[in-house]
Coordinates of C-alpha atoms in Angstrom, one line a residue:
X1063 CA -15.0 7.9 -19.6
X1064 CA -11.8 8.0 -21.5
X1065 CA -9.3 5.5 -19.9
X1066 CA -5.4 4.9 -20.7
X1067 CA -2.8 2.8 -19.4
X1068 CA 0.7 4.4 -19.7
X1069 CA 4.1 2.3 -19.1
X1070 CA 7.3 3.9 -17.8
X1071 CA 10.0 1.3 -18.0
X1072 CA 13.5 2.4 -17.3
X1073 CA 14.8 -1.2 -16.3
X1074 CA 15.6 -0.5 -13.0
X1075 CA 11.9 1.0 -12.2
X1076 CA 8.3 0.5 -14.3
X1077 CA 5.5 2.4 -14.1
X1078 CA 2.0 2.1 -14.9
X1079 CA -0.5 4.8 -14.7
X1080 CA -4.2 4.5 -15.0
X1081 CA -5.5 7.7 -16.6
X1082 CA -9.1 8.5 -16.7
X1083 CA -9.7 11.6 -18.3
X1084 CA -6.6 12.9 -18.8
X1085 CA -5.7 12.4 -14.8
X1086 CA -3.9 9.7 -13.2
X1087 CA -6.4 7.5 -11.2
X1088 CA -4.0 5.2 -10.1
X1089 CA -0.1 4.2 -9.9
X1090 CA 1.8 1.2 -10.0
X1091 CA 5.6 0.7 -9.1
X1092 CA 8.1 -2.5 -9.2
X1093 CA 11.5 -2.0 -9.0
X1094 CA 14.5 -4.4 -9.4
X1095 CA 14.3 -4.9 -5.6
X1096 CA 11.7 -7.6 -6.2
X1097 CA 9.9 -5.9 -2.7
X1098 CA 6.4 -7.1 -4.8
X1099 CA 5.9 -10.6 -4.5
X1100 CA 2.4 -10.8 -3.8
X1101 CA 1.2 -13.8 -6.1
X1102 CA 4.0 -15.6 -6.0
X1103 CA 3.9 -19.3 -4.8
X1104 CA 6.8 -20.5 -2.6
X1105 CA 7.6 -24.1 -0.4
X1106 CA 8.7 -22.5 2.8
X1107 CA 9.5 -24.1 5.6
X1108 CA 7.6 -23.4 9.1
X1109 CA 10.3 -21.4 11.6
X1110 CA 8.1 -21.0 14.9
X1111 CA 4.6 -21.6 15.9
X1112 CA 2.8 -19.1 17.9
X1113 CA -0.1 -20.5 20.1
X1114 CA -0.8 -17.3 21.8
X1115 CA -1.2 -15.6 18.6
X1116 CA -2.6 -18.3 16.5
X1117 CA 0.1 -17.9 14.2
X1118 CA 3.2 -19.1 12.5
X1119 CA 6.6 -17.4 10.9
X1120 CA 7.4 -19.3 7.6
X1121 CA 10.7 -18.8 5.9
X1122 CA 10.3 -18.2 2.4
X1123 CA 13.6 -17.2 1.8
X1124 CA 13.4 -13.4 2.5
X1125 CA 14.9 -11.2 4.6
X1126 CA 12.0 -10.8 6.9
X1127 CA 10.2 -14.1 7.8
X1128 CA 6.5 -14.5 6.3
X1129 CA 3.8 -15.3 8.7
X1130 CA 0.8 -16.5 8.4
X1131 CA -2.2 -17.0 10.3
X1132 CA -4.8 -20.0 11.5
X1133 CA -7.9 -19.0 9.4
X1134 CA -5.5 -19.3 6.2
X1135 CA -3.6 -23.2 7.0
X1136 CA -5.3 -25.9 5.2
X1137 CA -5.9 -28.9 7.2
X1138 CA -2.4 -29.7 6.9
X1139 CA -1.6 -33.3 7.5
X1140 CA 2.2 -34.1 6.5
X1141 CA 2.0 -33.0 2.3
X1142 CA -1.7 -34.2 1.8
X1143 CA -3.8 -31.0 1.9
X1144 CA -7.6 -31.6 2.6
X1145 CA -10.0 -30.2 0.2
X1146 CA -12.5 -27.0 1.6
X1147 CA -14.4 -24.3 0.8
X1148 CA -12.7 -21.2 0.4
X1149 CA -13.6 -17.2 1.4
X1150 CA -14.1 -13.9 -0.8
X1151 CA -14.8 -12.8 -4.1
X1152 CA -12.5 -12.0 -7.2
X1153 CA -11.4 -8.7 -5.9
X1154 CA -9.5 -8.4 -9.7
X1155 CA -6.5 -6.2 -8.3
X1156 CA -3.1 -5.8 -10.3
X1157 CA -1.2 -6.7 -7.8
X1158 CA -2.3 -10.1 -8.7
X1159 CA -3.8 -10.5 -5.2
X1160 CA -7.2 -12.4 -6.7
X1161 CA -7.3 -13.7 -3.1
X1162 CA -10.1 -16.5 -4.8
X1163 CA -9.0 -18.2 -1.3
X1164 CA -12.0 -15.9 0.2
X1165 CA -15.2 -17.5 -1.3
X1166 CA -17.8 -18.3 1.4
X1167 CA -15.9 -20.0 3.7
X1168 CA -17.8 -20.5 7.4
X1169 CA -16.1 -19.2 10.2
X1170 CA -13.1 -21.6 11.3
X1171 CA -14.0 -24.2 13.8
X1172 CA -13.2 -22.8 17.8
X1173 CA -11.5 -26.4 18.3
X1174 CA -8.8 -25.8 15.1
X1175 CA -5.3 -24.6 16.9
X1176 CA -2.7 -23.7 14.7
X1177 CA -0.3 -25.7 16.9
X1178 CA -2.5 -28.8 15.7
X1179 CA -2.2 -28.0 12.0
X1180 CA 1.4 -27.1 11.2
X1181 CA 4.6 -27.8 12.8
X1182 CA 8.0 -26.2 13.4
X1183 CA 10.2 -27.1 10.4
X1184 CA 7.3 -28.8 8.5
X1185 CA 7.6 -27.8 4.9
X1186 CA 4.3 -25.7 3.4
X1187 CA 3.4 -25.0 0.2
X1188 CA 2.4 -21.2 0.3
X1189 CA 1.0 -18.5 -1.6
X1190 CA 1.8 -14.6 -0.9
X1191 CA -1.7 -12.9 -0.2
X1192 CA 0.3 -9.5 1.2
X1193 CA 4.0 -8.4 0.2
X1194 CA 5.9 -7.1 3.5
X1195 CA 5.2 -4.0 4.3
X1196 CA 7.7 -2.1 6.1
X1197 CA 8.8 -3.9 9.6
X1198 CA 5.4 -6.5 8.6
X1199 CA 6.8 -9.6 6.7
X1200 CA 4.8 -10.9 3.7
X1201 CA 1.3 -12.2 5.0
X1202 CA 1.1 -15.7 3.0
X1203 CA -1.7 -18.4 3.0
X1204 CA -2.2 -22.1 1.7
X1205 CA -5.1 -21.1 -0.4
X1206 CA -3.9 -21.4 -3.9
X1207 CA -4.9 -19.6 -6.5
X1208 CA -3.4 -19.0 -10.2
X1209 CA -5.0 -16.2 -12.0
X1210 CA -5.4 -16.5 -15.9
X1211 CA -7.0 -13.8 -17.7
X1212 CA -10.6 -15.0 -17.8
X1213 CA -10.3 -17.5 -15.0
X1214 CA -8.7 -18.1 -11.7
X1215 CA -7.8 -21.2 -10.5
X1216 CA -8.2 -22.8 -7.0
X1217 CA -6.4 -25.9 -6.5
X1218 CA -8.1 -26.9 -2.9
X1219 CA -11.3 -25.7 -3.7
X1220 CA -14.3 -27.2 -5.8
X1221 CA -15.9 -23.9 -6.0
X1222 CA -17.4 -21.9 -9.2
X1223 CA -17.7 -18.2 -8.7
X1224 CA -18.1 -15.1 -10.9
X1225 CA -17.1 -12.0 -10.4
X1226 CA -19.3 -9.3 -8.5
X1227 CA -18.8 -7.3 -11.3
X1228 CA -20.6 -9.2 -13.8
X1229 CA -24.2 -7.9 -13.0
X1230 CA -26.3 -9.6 -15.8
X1231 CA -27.6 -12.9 -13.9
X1232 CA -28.1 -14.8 -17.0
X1233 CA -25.0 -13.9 -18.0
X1234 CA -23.3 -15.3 -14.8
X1235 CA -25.7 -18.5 -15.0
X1236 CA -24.3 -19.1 -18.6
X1237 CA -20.8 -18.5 -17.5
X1238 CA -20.9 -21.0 -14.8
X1239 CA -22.0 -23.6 -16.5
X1240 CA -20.0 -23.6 -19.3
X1241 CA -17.1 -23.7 -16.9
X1242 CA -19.0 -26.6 -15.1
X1243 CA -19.2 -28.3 -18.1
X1244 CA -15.3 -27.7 -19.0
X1245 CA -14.1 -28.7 -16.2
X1246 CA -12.7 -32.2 -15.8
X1247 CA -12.0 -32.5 -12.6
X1248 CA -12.5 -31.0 -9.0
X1249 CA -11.1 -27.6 -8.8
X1250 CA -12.3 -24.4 -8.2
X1251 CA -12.5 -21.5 -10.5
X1252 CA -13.3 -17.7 -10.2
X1253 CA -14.9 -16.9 -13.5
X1254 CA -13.7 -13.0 -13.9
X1255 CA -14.6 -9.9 -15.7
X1256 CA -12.7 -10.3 -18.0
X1257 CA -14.8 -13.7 -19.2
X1258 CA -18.2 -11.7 -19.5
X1259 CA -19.5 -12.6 -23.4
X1260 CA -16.8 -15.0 -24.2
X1261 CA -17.3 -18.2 -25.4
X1262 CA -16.2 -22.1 -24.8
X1263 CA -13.4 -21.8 -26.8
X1264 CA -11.7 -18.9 -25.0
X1265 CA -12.2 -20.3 -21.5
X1266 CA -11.1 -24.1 -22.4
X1267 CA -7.7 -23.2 -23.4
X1268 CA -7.1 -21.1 -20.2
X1269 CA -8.3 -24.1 -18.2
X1270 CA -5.9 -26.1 -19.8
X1271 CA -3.4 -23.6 -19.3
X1272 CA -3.8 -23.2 -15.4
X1273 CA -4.1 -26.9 -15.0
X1274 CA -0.7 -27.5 -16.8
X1275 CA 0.8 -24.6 -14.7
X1276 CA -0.8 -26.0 -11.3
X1277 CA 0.6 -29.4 -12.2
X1278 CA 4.3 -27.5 -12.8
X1279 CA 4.4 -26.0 -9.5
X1280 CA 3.7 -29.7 -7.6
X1281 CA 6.1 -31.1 -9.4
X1282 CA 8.4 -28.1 -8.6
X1283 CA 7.5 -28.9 -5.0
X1284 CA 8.5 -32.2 -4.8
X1285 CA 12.0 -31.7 -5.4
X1286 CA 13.1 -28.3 -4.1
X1287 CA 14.6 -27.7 -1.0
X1288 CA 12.6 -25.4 1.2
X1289 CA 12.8 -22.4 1.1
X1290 CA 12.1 -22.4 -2.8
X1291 CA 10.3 -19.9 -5.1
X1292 CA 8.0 -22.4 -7.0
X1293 CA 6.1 -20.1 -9.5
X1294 CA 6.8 -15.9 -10.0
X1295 CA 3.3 -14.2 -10.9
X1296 CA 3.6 -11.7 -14.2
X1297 CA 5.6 -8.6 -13.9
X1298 CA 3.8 -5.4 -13.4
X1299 CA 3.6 -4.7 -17.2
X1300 CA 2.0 -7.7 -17.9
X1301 CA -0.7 -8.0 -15.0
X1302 CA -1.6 -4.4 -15.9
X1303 CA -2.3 -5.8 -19.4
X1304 CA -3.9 -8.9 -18.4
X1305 CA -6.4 -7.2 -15.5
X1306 CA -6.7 -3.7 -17.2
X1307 CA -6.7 -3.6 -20.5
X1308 CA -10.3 -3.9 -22.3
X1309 CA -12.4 -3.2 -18.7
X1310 CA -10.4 -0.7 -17.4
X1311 CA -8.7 1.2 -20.1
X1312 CA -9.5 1.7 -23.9
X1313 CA -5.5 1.6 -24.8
X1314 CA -2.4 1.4 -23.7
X1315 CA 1.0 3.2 -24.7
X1316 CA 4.3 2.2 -23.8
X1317 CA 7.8 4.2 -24.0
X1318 CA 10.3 0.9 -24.1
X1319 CA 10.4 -0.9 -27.3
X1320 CA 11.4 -4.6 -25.6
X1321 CA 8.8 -4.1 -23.2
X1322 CA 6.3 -3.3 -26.1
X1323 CA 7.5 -6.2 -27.9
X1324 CA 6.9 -8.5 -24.8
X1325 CA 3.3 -7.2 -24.4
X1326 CA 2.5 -8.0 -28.3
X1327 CA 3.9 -11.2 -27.4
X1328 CA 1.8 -12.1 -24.5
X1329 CA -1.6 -10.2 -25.9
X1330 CA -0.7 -12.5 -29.5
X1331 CA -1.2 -15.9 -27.0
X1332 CA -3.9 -14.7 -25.1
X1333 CA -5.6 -11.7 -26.0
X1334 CA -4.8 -10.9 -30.0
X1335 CA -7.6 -8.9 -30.4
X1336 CA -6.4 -6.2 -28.5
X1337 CA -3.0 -6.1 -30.2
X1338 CA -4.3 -3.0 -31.7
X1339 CA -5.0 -1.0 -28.8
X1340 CA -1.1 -1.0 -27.8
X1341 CA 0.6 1.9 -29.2
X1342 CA 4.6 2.5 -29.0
X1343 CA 5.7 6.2 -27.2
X1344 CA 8.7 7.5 -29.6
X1345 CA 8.5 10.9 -28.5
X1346 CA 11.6 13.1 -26.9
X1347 CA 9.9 14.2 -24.0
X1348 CA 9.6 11.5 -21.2
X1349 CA 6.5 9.8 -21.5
X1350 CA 5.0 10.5 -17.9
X1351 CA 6.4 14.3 -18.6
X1352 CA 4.0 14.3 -22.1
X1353 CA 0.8 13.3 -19.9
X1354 CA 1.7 15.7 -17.4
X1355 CA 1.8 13.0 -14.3
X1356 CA 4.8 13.5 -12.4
X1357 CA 2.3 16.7 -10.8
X1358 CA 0.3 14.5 -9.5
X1359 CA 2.2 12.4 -8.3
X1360 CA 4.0 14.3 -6.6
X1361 CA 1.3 16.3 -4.9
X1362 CA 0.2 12.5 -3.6
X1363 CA 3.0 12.6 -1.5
X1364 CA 2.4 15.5 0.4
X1365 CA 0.6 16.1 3.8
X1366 CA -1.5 19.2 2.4
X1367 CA -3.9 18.9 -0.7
X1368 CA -5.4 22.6 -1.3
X1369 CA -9.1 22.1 -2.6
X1370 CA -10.2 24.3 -6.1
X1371 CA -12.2 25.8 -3.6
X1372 CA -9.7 27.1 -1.6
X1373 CA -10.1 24.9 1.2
X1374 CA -7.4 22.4 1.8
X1375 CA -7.3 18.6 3.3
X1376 CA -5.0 17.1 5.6
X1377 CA -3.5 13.6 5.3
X1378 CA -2.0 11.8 8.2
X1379 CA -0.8 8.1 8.2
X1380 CA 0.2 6.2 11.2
X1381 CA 0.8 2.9 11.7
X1382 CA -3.0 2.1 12.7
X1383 CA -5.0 4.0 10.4
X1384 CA -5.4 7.5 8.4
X1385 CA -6.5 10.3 9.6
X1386 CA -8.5 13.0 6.7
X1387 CA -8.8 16.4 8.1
X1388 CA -10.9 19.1 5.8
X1389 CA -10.3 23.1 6.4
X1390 CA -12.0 25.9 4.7
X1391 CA -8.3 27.2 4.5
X1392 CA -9.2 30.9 1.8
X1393 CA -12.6 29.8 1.2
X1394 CA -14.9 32.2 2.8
X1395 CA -18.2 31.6 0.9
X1396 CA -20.7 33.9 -0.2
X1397 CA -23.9 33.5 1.5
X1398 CA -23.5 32.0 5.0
X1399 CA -21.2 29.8 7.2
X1400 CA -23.7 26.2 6.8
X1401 CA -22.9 27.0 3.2
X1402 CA -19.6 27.7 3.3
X1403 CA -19.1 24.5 4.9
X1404 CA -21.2 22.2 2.9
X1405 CA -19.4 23.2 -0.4
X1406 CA -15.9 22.8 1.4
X1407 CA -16.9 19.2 2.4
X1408 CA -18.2 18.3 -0.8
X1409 CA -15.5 19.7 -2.6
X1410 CA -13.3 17.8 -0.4
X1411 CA -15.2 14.7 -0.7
X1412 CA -13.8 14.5 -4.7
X1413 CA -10.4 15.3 -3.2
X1414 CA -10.4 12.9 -0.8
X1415 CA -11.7 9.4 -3.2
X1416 CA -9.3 10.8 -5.5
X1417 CA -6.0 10.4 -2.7
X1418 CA -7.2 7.5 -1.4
X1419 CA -7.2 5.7 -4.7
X1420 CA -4.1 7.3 -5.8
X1421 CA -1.9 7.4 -2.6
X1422 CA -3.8 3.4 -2.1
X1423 CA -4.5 4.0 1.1
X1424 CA -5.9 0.6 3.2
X1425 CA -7.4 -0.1 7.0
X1426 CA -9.2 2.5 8.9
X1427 CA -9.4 5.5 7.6
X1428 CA -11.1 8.6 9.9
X1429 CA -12.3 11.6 8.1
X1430 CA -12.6 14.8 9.9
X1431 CA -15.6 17.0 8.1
X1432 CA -16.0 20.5 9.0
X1433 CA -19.1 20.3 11.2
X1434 CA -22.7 20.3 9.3
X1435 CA -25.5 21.4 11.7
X1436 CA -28.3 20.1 9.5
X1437 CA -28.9 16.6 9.0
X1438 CA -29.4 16.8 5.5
X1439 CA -26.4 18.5 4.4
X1440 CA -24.7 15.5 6.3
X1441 CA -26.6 12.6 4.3
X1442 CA -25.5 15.2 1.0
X1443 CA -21.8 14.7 2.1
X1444 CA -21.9 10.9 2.6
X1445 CA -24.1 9.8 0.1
X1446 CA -21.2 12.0 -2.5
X1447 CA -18.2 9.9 -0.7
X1448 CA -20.3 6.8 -1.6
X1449 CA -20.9 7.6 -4.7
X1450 CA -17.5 9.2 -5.4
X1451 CA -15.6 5.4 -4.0
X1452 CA -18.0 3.8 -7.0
X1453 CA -14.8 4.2 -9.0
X1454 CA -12.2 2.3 -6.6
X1455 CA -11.6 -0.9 -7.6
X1456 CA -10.3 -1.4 -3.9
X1457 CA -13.3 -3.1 -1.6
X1458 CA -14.3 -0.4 0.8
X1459 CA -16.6 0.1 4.1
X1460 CA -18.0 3.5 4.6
X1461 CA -20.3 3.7 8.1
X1462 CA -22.5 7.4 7.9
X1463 CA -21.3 10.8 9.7
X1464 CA -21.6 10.1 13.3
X1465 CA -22.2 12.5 16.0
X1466 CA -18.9 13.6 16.3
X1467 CA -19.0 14.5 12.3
X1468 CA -16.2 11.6 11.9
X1469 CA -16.8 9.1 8.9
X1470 CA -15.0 5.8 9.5
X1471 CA -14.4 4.1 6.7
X1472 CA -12.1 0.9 5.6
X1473 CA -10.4 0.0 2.1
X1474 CA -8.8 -3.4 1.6
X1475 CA -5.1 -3.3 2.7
X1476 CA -3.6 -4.6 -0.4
X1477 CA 0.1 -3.2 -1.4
X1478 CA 2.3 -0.3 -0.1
X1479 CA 0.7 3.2 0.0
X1480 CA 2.2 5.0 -2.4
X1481 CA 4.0 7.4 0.1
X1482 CA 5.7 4.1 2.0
X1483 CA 6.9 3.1 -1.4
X1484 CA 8.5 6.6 -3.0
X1485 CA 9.4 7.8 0.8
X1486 CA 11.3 6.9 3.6
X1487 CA 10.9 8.2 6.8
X1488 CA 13.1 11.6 7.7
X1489 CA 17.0 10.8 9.2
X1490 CA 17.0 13.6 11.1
X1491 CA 12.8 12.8 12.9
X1492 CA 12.7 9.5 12.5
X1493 CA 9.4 10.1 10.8
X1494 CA 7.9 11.7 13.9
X1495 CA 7.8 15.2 12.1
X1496 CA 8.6 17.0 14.7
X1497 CA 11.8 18.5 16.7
X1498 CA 12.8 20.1 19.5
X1499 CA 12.5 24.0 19.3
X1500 CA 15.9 25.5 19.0
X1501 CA 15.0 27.3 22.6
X1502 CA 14.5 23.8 24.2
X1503 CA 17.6 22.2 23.0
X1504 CA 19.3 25.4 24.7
X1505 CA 17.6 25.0 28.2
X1506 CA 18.4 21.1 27.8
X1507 CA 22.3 22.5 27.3
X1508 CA 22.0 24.4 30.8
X1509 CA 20.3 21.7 32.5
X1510 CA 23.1 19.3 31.5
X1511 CA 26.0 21.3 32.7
X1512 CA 24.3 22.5 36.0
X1513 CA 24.0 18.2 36.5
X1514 CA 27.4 17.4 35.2
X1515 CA 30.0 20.8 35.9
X1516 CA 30.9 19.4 39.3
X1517 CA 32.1 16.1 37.5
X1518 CA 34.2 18.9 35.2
X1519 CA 37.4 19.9 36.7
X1520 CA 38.6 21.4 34.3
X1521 CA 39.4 24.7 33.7
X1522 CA 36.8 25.7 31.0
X1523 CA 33.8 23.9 30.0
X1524 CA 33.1 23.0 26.3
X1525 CA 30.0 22.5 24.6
X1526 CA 29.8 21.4 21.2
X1527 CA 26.5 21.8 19.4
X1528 CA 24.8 22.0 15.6
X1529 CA 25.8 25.6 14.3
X1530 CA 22.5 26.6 14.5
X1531 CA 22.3 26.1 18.3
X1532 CA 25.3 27.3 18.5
X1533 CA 24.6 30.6 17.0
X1534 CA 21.5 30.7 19.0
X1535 CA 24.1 30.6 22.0
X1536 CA 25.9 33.2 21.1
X1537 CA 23.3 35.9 20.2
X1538 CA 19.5 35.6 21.2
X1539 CA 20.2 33.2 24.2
X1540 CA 23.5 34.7 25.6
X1541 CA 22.2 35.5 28.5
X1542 CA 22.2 31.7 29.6
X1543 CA 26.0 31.4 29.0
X1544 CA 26.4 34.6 31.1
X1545 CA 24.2 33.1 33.9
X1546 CA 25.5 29.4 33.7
X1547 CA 29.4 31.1 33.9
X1548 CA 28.7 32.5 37.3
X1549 CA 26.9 29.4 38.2
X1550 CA 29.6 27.1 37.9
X1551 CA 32.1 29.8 38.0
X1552 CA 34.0 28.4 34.9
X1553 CA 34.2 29.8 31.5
X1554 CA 31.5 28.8 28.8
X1555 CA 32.9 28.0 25.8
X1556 CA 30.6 27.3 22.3
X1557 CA 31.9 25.2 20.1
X1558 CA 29.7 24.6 16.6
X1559 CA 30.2 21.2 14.9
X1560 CA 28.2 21.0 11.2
X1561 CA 28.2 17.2 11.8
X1562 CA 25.7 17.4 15.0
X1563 CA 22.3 16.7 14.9
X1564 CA 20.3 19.8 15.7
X1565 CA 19.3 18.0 18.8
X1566 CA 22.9 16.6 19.8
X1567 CA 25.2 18.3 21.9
X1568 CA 28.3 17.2 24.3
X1569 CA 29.4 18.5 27.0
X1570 CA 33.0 18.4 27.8
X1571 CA 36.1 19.9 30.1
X1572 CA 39.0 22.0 28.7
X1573 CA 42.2 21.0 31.2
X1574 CA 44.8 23.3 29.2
X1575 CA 44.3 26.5 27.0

């Protein structure tokens, strides 16, 4: 599979695409807004301790307070942080969320309350494991860990782990004792993808490296006030070409010539073989324009994906979880309907990896098939979203079609979705997508004068509405100013204001002509 990195930097905004075979796979946005800090490292101070959620708010110097839960406080004991094992694997994600603080670590103890660990207005060394996410502050944790290019580092841990994706077991044996062996003292490394075939001399530098760095960010800690940034992790550019570049993508173009220069900088210190793969974009057409992206990326956004098929997909996100619904939509098959709907499914099965990858959808996701009466077709259509997920880089859970002909599925929760990062919600819903009918906003005008035209002693009653109600009023729902006049036996008088809401409306009195 052909695979290209593409870089859109327009100093206010970068972007990197993904491409595999001439489509974008995946997207990644940073703007000047710094909203992406996940990998950063920060001494924050502790601003309230919640027992009943076993929980803590840590200002890091944000707008919205961090937080930050139990299972993720070291056993904190003034600024000495006890050594233990950590939980996961090298999930090897740009956003520079290694999270190596997730390797094997046994369930937390049932006696260990937060409230016994950390303080209010103790000072914490933390590291950002989630960047906020709308009204969510940034999740953080006191696992360290400082991602190199072959290696990551983990301060607190003594563990040596490879990555999952490194399948040869004699490869991963040789790997993890040459780290062994370079290692000089008791710290933890995640030996990544990225290491698989290199040699002592690649990996001892990087050691070096992280150890020098590690020691640069205690020393930052001593003396900075809390809150303090203590150590920035690598601009979007630069994590796509350290965590991309050779395993993920065969080269890698870029339209802004200091940016280009800074990645030839970075790949000369760490990676110069691949110096060659990084090519310079001079062409007049903008560079996302030449690849023929902003499509896609713009069909990501929207609520309906049609299928080749002619079936379609709809894509609902709330705050929970997602909700996939699949429609034959034009396609009406050729033999019969249990055919019809198995090639609609699997179409939409393609569709559907595809979105969730791209969009970077995380949690629960629910996925609405188009009922399958035989059991077979049904293993067909989940054993092709299995297979179809191989390709997401994101850790996902995928349980088989249940009766109901839901799948329920989860993908690690890592960034923004795509759609919470380009969009905001709508001024005029509120993001609910919906509004009253032009008819109810009318019956709601009636109801409010019949409740409020005693109160009224005027001589005419006023009602100032959105033009478009107010139009209504005066042509297909005239009949209700007719009936509401000899109701209240005062004259009704429509007044349309451009500046209303469709939904707001006043109702006033008129004491003079």
């Amino acid at each position: 599979m052909l695979k290209k990195l593409i870089i859109n930097d327009m100093g206010h905004e970068t972007r990197v695409a993904l491409i595999e075979n001439g489509t974008i796979a995946e997207l990644f946005i940073e703007r000047q807004d710094h909203s992406d800090i996940a990998g950063n490292i920060y001494k924050g101070r502790v601003q309230r301790v919640l027992p009943g959620m076993q929980a803590a708010f840590v200002d890091i110097g944000l707008s919205q307070a961090a937080f930050i839960y139990v299972d993720d406080v070291l056993g904190y004991q003034d600024t000495e942080i006890e050594q233990i094992m950590i939980r996961n694997q090298d999930e090897e994600d740009l956003s520079g969320e290694i999270n190596a603080a997730y390797i094997n670590q046994p369930a937390p103890h049932k006696d260990l309350h937060i409230e016994d660990m950390i303080t209010e207005g103790q000072e914490i060394l933390v590291h950002v494991a989630k960047s906020p996410m709308g009204t969510k502050g940034a999740r953080v944790t006191t696992y360290i860990s400082l991602p190199g290019r072959f290696l990551v580092m983990m301060p607190y841990s003594n563990h040596i782990g490879v990555s999952r994706r490194i399948l040869d077991e004699d490869e991963r044996t040789r790997l993890k004792e040459m780290v062994l062996s370079l290692r000089d003292d008791a710290v933890g490394y995640i030996v990544r993808t990225a290491s698989e075939g290199v040699q002592r001399e690649k990996l001892a530098p990087e050691m070096v490296f992280l150890k020098n760095l590690w020691q640069a960010v205690l020393t930052k800690y001593k003396t900075a006030s809390a809150p303090s940034l203590l150590h920035k992790e690598l601009n979007v550019s630069l994590r796509a070409v350290r965590d991309l570049l050779t395993h993920e993508a065969d080269s890698l173009i870029i339209d802004s010539r200091p940016v280009y220069e800074s990645v030839l900088s970075f790949l000369n210190t760490f990676m110069p073989s691949l110096k060659d793969s990084v090519e310079l974009y001079e062409g007049q057409e903008p560079i996302f324009d030449a690849y023929n992206l902003e499509g896609d990326i713009s069909r990501a956004l929207k609520r309906k994906v049609w299928l080749k098929s002619g079936g379609y997909i709809v894509i609902e996100q709330t705050e929970a979880l997602v909700a996939i619904d699949v429609n034959t939509g034009r396609y009406v098959g050729k033999h019969n309907l249990e055919e019809t709907i198995l090639k609609t499914n699997l179409d939409a099965v393609k569709e559907i990896a595809y979105q969730i990858r791209l969009r970077d959808i995380g949690g629960i996701i629910i996925i609405d098939f188009i009922d399958m009466e035989k059991k077979p077709n049904q293993e067909k259509v989940y054993n092709a979203l299995i297979e179809a997920l191989k390709n997401d880089r994101s850790k996902t859970h995928v349980l088989p079609i249940s009766e109901m002909g839901l799948i329920q599925m989860t993908r690690k929760r890592i960034r923004k979705p795509l759609n919470r990062l380009l969009c905001e919600p709508c001024f005029y819903c509120d993001g609910e997508g919906y509004l009253m009918s032009r008819k109810t906003i009318c019956h709601n005008i009636v109801r409010e004068i019949l409740s409020e035209y005693r109160m009224l002693d005027g001589i005419k009653i006023m009602v100032r509405v959105n033009p478009e109600i107010a139009e209504l009023l005066h042509g297909e729902e005239n009949n209700l100013i007719f009936r509401l006049e000899k109701m209240t036996s005062k004259q009704i008088v429509v007044y349309p204001n451009p500046q209303f809401h469709l939904e707001e409306f006043d109702v006033l009195a008129v004491y003079k002509e």
